[in-house]
Short mmCIF file of C-alpha atoms in Angstrom, two decimals:
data_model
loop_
_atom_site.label_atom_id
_atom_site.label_comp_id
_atom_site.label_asym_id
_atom_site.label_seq_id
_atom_site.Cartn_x
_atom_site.Cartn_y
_atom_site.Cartn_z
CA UNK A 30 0.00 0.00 0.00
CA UNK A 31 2.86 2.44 0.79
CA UNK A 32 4.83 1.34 -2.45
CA UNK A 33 1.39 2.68 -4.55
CA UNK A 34 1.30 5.95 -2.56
CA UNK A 35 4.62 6.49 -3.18
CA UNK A 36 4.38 6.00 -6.68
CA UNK A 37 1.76 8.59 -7.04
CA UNK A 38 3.21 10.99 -5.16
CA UNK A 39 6.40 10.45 -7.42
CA UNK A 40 4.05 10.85 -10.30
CA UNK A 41 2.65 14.02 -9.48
CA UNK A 42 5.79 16.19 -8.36
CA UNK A 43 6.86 14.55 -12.11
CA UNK A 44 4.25 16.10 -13.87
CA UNK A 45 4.49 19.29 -12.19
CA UNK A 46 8.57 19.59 -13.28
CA UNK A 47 7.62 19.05 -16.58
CA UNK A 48 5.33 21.90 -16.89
CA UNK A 49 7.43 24.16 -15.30
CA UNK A 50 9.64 22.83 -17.64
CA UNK A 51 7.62 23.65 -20.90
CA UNK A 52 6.55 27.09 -19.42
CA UNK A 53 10.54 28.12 -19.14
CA UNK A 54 11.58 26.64 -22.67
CA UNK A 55 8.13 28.50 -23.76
CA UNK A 56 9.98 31.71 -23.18
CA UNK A 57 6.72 33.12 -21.54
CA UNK A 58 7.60 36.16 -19.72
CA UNK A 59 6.62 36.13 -16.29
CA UNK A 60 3.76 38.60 -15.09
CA UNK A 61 4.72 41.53 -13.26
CA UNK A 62 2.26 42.19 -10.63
CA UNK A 63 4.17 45.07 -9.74
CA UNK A 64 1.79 48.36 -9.75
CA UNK A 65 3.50 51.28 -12.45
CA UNK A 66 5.22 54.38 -10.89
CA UNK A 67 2.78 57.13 -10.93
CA UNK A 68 2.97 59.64 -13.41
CA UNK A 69 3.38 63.24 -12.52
CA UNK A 70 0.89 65.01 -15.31
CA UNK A 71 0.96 68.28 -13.44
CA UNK A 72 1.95 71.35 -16.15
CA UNK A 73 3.85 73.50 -15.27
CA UNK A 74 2.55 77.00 -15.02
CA UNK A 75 3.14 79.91 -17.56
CA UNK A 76 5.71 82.12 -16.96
CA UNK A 77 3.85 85.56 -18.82
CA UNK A 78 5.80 88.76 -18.34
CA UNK A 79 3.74 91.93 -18.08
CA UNK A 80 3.98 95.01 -20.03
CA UNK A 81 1.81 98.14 -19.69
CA UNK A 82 0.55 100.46 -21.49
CA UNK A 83 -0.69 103.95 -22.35
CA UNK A 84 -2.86 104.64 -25.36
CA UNK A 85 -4.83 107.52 -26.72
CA UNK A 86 -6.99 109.66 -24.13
CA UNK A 87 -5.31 108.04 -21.74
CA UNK A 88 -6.87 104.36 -22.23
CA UNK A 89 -5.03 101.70 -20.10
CA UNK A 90 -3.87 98.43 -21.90
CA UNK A 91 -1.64 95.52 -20.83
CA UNK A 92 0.33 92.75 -22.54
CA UNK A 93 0.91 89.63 -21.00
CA UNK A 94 3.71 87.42 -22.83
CA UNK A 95 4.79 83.89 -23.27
CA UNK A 96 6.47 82.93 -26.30
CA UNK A 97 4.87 82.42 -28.72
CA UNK A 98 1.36 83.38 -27.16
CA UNK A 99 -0.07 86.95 -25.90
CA UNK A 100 -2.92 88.25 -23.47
CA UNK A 101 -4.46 91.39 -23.76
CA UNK A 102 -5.76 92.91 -21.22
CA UNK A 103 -8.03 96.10 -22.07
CA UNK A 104 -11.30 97.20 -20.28
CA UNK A 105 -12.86 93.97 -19.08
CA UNK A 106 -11.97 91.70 -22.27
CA UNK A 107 -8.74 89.24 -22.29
CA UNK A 108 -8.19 88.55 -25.41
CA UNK A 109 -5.35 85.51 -25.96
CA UNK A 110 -3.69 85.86 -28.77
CA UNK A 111 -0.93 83.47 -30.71
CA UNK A 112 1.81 85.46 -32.75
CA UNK A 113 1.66 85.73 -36.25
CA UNK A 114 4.13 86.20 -39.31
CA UNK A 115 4.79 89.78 -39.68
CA UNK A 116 7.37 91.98 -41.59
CA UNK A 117 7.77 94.62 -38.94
CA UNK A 118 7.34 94.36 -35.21
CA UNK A 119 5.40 91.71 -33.13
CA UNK A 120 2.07 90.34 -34.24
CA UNK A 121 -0.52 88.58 -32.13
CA UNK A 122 -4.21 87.39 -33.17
CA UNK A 123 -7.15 85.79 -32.04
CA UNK A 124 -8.62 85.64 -35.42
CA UNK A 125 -10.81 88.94 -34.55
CA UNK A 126 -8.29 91.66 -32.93
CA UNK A 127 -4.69 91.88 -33.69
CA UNK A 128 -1.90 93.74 -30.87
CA UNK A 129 0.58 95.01 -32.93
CA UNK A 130 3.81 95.97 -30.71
CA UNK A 131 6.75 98.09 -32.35
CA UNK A 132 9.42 98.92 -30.08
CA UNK A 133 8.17 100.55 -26.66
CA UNK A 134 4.66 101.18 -28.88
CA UNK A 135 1.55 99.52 -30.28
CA UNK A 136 -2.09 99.87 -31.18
CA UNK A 137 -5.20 96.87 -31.27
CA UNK A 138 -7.49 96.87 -33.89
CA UNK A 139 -9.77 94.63 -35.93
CA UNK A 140 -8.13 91.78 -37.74
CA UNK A 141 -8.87 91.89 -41.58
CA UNK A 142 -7.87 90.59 -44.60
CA UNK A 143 -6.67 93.83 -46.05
CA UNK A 144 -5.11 94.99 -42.47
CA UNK A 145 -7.23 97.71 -42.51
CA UNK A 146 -9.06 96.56 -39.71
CA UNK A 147 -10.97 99.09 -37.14
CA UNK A 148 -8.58 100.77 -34.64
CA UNK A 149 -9.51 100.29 -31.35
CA UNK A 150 -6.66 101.58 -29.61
CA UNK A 151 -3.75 103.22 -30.79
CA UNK A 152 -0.60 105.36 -29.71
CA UNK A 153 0.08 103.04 -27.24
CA UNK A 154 3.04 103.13 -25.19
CA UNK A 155 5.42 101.27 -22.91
CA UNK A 156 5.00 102.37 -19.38
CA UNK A 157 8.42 102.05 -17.86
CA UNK A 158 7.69 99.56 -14.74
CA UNK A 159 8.66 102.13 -10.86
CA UNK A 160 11.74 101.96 -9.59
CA UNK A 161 12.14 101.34 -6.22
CA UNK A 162 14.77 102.47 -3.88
CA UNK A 163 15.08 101.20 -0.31
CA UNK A 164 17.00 101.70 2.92
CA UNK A 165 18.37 98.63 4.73
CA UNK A 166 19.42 98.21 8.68
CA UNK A 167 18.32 96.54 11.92
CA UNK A 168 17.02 97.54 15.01
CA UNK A 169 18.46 96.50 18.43
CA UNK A 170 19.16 97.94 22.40
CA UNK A 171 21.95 97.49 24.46
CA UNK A 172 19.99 96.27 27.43
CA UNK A 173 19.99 92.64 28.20
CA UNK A 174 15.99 91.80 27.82
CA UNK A 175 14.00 89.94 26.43
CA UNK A 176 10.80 91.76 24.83
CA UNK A 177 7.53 90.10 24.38
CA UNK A 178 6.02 88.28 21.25
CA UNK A 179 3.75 91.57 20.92
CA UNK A 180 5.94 93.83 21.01
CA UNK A 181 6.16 96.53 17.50
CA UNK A 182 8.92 97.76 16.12
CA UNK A 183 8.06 100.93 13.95
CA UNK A 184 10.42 101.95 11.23
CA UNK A 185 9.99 105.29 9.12
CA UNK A 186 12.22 107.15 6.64
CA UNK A 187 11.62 110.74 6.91
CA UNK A 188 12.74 114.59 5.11
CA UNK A 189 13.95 116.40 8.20
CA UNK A 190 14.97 119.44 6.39
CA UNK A 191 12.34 121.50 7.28
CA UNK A 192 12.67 123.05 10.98
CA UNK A 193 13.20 120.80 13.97
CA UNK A 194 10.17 119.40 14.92
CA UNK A 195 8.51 119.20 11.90
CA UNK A 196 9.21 116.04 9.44
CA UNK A 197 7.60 114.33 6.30
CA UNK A 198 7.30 110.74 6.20
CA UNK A 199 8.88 109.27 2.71
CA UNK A 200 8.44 105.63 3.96
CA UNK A 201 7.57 103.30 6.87
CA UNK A 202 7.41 99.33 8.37
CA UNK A 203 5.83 97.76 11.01
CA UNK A 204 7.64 94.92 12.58
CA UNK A 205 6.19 92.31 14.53
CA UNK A 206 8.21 90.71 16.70
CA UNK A 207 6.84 87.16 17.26
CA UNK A 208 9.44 84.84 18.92
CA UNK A 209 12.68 87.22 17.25
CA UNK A 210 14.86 89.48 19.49
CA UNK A 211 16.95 91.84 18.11
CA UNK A 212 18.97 92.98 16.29
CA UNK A 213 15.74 92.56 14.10
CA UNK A 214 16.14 93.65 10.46
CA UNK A 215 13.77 96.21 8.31
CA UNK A 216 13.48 97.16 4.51
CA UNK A 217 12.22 100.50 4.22
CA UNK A 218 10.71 101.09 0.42
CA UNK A 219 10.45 104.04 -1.61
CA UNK A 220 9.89 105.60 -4.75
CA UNK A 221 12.84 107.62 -5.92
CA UNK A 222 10.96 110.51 -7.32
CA UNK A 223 10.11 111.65 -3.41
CA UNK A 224 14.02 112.27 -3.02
CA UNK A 225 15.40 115.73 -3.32
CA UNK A 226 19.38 115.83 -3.34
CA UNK A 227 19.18 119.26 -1.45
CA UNK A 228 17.33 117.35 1.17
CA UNK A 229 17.98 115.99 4.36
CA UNK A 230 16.69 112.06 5.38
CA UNK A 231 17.03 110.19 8.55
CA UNK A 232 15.88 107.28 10.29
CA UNK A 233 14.15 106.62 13.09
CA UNK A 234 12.48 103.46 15.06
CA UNK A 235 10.54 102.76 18.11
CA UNK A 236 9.72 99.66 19.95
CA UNK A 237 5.83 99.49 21.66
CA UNK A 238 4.45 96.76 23.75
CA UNK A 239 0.23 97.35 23.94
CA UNK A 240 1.05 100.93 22.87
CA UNK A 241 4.08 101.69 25.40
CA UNK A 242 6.76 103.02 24.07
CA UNK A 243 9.68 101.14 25.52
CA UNK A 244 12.55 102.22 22.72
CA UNK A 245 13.30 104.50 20.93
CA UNK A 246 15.94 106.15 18.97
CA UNK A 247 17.91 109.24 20.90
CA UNK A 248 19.72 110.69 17.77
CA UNK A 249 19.32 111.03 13.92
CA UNK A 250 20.19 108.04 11.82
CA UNK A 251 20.95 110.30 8.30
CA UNK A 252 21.05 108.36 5.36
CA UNK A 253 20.94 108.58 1.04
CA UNK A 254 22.06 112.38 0.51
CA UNK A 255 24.39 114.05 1.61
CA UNK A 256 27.05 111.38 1.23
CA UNK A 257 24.93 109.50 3.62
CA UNK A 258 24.70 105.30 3.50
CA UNK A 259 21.62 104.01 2.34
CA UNK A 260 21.96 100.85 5.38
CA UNK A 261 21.78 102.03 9.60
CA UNK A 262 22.17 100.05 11.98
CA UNK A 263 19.64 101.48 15.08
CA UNK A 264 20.54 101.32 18.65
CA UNK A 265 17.58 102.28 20.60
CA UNK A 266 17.54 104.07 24.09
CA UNK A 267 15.28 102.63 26.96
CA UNK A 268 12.55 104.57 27.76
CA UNK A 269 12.90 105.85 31.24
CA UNK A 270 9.01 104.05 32.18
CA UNK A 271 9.82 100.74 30.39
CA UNK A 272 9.37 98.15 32.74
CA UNK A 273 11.07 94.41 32.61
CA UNK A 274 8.84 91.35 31.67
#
């Protein structure tokens, strides 16, 4: 009885080398149950650069470009455009409108056959973008404390020319302090136009904790004309009721 069950047994595990067998010489490749990487089909946006512009009676229109495709921007409309062949300057259509730019000027009109398409705006031109100008620095106190997450630091940039006492404010920041101590930094922006040579500009900063004043600046910071540096470094005074945390 044990010689038959052998013999099966035998049998069997012979019939299941052989198919293995067949399947290898088959050259069946074996099935990858292995889930494909994911595919990242996110585009990437488009970088457009702006340009702005003044037309006729003042009319506002801007450009919006990304090679070889442009928006125009004018009243409520976008129009998007896709460049065209041209001989002279840069031509964009939509199949209705045409922005034709030449140089630092352009003009929109109706897209026709014969080019002689309505004008809908025209002596347009380039709007230079604003320069800014800034003043750099930080703010800190020789005293060794620790001010509060709440506490303000007020920056301003200001034409002290006029007599003492009296100053116009060209630029200012409000700093909050959160979990920083100082020396805390500050960016003061302007616009360049607002600086007269023949004037005089300083700096000046105080610190405020629920609307105390606890430090403040004792002496003029000049900067920008003058010779003066466009970065200060502020060292405030205690204020004489500042108490300590």
């Amino acid at each position: 009885m044990n010689t038959k069950i052998h013999f099966a047994l035998a049998a069997a595990l012979a019939t299941l080398l052989s198919a293995s067998t067949r399947a290898q010489q088959s050259g069946t490749p074996p099935v990858n149950t292995q889930a494909p990487p994911p595919h990242n089909n996110i585009r990437k946006a488009i970088p457009w650069k702006q340009f702005n512009y003044t037309c006729e009676g003042g009319a506002k229109l801007t450009v919006y470009l990304a090679d070889p495709y442009a928006k125009v921007r004018y009243g409520n409309n976008t129009y998007v455009m896709k460049q065209t062949v041209s001989a002279d300057g840069n031509r964009y259509s939509d199949g209705k409108l045409v922005w034709w730019g030449k140089g630092n000027g352009g003009f929109l009109q109706e897209d026709t056959p014969d080019g002689n398409g309505k004008m809908i705006l025209k002596d347009c031109q380039l709007i230079p973008p604003a320069e800014t100008g800034s003043v750099t620095g930080t703010v800190s106190y020789l005293q060794r404390m620790a001010l509060p997450p709440n506490a303000v630091i007020h920056v301003k940039l200001s034409d002290v020319s006029q007599f003492e006492g009296v100053e116009k404010v060209i630029a200012e920041q409000n700093l909050n302090l959160g979990q920083r101590q100082v020396p805390v930094p500050f960016a003061l922006k302007f616009d360049p136009a607002k600086i007269d040579p023949k004037h005089t500009y300083s700096v000046s900063a105080k610190i405020t904790v629920d609307g105390q004043v606890w430090f403040a600046t004792g002496q003029n910071y000049p900067v920008l004309t003058e010779g003066q540096p466009s970065h200060v470094d502020l060292l405030l005074k205690q204020v004489a009721t500042t108490k300590a945390p």
